[in-house]
Short mmCIF file of C-alpha atoms in Angstrom, two decimals:
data_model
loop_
_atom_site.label_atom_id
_atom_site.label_comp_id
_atom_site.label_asym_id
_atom_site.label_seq_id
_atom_site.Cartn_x
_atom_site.Cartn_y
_atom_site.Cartn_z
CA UNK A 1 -14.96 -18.38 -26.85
CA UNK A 2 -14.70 -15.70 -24.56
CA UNK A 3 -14.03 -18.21 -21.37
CA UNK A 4 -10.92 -20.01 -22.73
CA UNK A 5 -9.63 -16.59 -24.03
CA UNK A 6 -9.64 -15.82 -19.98
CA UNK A 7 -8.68 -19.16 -19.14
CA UNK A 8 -5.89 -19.30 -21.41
CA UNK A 9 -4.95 -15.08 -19.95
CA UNK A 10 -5.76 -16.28 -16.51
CA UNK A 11 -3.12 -19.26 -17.44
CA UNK A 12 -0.53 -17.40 -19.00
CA UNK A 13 -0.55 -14.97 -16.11
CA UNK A 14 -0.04 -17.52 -13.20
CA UNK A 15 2.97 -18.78 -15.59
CA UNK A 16 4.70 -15.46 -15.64
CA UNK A 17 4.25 -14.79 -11.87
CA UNK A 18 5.67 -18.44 -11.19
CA UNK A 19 8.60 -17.63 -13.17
CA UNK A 20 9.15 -14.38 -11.24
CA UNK A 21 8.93 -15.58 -8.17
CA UNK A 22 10.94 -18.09 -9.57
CA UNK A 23 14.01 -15.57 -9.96
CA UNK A 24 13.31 -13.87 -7.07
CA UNK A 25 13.67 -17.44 -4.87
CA UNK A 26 16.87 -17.89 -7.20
CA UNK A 27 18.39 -13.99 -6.53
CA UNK A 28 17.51 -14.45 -3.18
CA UNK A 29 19.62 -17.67 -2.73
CA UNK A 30 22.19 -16.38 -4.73
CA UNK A 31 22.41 -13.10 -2.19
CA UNK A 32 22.63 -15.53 0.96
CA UNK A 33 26.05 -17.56 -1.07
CA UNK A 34 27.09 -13.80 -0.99
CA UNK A 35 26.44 -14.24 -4.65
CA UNK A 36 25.76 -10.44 -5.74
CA UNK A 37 26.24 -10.07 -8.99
CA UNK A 38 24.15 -13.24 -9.93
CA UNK A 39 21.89 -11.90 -7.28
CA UNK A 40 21.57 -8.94 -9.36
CA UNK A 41 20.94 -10.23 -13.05
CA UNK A 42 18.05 -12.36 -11.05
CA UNK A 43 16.20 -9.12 -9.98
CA UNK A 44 16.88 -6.89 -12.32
CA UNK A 45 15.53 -9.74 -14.94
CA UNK A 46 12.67 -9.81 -12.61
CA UNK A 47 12.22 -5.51 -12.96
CA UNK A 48 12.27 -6.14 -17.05
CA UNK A 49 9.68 -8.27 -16.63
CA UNK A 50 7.57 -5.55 -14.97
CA UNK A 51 6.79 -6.33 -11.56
CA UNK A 52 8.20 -4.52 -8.64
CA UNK A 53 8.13 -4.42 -5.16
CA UNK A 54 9.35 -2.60 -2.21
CA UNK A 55 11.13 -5.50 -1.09
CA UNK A 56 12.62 -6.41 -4.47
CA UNK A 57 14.12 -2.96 -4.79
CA UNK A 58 15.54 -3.19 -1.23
CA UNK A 59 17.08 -6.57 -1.84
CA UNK A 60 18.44 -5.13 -5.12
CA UNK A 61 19.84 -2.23 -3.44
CA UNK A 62 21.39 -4.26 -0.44
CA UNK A 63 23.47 -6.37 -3.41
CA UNK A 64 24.49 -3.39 -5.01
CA UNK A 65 25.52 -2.21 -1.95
CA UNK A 66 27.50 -5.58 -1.12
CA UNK A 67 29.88 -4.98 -4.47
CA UNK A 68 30.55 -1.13 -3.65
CA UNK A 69 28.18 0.30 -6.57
CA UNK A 70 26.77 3.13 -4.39
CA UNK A 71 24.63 5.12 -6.92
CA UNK A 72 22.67 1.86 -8.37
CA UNK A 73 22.04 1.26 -4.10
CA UNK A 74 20.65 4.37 -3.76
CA UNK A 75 18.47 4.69 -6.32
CA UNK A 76 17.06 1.02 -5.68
CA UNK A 77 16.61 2.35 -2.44
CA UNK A 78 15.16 5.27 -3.04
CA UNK A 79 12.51 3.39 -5.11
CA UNK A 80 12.17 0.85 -2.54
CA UNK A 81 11.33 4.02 -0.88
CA UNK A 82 8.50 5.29 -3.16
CA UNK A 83 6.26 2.31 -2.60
CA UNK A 84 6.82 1.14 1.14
CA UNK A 85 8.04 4.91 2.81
CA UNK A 86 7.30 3.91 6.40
CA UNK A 87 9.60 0.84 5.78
CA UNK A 88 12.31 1.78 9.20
CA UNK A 89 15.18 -0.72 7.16
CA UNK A 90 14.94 1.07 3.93
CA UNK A 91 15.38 4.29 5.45
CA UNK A 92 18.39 2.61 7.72
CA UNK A 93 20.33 1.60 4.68
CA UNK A 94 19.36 4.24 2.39
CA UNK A 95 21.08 7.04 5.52
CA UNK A 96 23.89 4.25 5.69
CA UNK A 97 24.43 4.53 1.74
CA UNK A 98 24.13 8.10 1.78
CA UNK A 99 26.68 8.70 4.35
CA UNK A 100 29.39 7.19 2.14
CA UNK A 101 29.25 9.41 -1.10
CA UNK A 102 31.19 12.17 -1.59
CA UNK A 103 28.97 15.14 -1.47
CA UNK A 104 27.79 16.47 1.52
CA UNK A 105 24.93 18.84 0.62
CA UNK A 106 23.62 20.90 3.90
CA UNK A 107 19.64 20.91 2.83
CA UNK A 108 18.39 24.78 2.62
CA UNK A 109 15.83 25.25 5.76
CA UNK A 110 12.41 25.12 4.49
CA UNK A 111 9.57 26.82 6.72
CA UNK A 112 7.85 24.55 9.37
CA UNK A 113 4.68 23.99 7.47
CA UNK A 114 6.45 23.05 4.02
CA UNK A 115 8.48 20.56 5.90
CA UNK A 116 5.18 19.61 7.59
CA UNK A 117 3.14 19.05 4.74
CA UNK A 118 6.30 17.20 2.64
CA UNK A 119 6.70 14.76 5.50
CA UNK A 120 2.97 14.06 5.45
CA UNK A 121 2.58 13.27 2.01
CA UNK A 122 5.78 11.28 1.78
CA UNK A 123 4.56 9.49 5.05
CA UNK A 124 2.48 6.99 2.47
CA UNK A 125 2.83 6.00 -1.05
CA UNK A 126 0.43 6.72 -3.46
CA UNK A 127 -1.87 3.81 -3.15
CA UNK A 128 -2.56 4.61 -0.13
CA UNK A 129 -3.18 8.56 -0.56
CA UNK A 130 -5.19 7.13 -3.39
CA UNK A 131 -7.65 5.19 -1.25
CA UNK A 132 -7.93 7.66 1.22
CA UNK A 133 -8.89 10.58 -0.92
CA UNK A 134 -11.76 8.19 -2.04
CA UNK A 135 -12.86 7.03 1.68
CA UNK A 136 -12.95 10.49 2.37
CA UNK A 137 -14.96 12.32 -0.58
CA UNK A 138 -16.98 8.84 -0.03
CA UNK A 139 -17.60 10.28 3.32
CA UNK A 140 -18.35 14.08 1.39
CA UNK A 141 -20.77 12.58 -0.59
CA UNK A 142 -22.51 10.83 2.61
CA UNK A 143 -22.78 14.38 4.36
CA UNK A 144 -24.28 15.87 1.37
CA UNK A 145 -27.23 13.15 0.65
CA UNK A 146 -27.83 13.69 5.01
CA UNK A 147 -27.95 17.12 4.74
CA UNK A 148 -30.52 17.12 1.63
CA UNK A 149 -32.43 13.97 3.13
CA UNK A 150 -32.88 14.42 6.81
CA UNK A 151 -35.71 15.81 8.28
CA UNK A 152 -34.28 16.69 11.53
CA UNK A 153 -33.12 19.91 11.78
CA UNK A 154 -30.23 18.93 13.97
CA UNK A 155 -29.31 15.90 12.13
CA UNK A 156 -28.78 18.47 8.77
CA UNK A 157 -26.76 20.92 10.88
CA UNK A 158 -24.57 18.05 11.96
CA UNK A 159 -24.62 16.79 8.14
CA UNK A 160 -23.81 20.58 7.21
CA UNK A 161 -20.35 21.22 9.40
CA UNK A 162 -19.02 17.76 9.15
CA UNK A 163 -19.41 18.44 5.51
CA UNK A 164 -17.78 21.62 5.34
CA UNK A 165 -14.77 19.82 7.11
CA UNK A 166 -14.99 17.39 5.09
CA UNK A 167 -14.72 19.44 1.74
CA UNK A 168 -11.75 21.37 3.12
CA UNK A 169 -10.41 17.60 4.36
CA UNK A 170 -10.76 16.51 0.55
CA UNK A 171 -8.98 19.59 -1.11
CA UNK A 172 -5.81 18.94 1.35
CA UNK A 173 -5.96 15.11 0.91
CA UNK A 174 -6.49 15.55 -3.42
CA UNK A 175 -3.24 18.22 -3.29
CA UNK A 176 -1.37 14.89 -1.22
CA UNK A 177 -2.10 12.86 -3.67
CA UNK A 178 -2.34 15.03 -6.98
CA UNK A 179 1.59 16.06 -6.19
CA UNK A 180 2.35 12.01 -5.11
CA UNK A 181 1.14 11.24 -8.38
CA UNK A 182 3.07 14.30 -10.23
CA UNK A 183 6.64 13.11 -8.93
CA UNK A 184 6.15 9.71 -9.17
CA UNK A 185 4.78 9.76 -12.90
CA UNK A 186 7.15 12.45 -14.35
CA UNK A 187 9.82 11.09 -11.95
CA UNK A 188 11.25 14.31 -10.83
CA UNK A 189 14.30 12.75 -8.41
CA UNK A 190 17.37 11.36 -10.18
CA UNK A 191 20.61 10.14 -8.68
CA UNK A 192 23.83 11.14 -10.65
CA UNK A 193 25.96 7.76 -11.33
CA UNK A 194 28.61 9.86 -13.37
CA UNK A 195 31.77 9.43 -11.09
CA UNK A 196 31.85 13.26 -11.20
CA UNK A 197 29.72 15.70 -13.43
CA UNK A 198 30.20 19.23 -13.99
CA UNK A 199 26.65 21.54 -14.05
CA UNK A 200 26.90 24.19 -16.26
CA UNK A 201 25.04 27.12 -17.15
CA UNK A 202 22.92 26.42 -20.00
CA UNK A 203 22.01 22.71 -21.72
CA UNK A 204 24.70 22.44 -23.77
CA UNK A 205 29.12 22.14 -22.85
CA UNK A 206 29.52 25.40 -23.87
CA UNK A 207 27.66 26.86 -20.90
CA UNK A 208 29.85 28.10 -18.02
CA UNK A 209 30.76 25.83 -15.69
CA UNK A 210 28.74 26.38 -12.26
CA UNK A 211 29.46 23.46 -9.52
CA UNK A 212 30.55 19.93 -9.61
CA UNK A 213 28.87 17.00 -8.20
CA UNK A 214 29.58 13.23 -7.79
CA UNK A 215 27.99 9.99 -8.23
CA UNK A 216 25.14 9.06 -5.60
CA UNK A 217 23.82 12.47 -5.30
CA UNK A 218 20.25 12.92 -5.47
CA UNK A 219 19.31 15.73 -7.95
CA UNK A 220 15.46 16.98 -8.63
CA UNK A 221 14.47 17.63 -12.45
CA UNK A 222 13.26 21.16 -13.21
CA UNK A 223 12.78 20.59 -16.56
CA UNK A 224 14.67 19.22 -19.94
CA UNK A 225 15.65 20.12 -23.72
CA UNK A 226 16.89 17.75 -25.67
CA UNK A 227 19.52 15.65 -23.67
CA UNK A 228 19.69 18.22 -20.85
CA UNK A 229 18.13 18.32 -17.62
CA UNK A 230 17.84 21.50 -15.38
CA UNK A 231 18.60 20.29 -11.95
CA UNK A 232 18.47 21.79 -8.37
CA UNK A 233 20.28 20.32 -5.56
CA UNK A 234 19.20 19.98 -1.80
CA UNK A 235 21.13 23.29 -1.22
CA UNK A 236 19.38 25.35 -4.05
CA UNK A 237 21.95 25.40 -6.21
CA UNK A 238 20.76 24.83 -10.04
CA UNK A 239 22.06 24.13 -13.72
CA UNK A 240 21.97 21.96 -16.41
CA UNK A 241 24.09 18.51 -16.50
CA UNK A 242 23.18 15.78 -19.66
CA UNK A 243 20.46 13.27 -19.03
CA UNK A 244 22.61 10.29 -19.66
CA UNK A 245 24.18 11.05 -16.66
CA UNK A 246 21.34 10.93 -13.94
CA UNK A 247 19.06 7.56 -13.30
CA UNK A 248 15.27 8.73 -12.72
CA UNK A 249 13.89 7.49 -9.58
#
């Protein structure tokens, strides 16, 4: 009983992913005819389905992109982003995109070893962050066993002071990918696809108004009540605009 249950899972598994790739073949044909919008309701039919992709993001950003809709490009980009961050044409087009909003928000200077140790964990996506914190505290647990096993006295020192890097290796690489995992599960980056937006004061339109900001803008979620989310900008500048007006990325 158990085998055909799997057999019939197994079955209706290679269905679905033959009728996504399905869409995908179709959205990508549809792009090339210069197609867009058709391109679109292909992928994004694909994304309800639940499988995504660096690529499929990228392609859906590069149609967006094709009928003018800058916010929807750069948050497709953006989460092209998340999963393939090395990629050199997703960080071409997402600077390109970027370049034609509105705001132009000069980034506050951050000291040389926060910008250090952002660039290195956004250098990989959490997969990979995820494997390596296991290859090394796989390593951690090898220098341990050595240490407590070996007979030679030199062999344990060795085991000893590669371990001791190796603990100190596993905190740093466990932070990478404890805060990867934080952002990308709470999704903490939003871009604003209100035209313009007004941030006010407190999480509700009576607050005083503060700044205003325009569609495309990437925003990063402090926290949020009710339909309100605290937001700071690249430039430090916070306040509260409503939820319905930001995409998560």
């Amino acid at each position: 009983m158990k085998k055909i249950i799997s057999i019939i899972c197994a079955a209706i598994l290679s269905i679905s992913l033959m009728g996504q790739q399905e869409l995908i073949s179709s959205g990508d044909s549809a792009y090339k005819q210069e197609l867009y919008t058709e391109a679109i309701t292909q992928y994004e039919t694909v994304l309800e389905q639940g499988y995504e992709s660096a690529e499929l993001y990228y392609n859906l950003g590069n149609a967006y992109f094709n009928i003018n809709n800058l916010p929807a490009a750069i948050l497709n980009y953006e989460r092209a982003r998340v999963l393939a961050p090395g990629d050199a044409d997703i960080q071409f087009n997402l600077k390109i995109a970027n370049s034609m909003i509105t705001d132009k928000i000069e980034a506050v200077p951050e000291i040389f070893y926060v910008r250090w140790w952002k660039s290195l964990r956004n250098s990989i996506n959490l997969h990979s962050w995820t494997i390596t914190s296991i290859t090394v505290f796989a390593l951690l647990l090898l220098c341990a066993g050595l240490f407590f096993l070996a007979r030679n006295m030199f062999l344990r020192k060795i085991a000893f002071w590669t371990g001791i890097v190796f603990v100190l290796l596993s905190l740093a690489v466990f932070s990478m990918t404890y805060t990867k995992y934080d952002m990308q599960s709470k999704h903490l980056e939003a871009i604003v696809f209100d035209p313009t937006i007004t941030i006010k004061s407190s999480p509700n339109q009576l607050g005083k108004d503060l700044f205003v900001i325009h569609e495309g803008t990437k925003v990063y979620i402090i926290e949020e009540i009710n339909d309100w989310c605290n937001i700071v900008i690249a430039n430090g500048s916070d306040g509260w605009l409503p939820s319905s007006s930001i995409k998560r990325i």
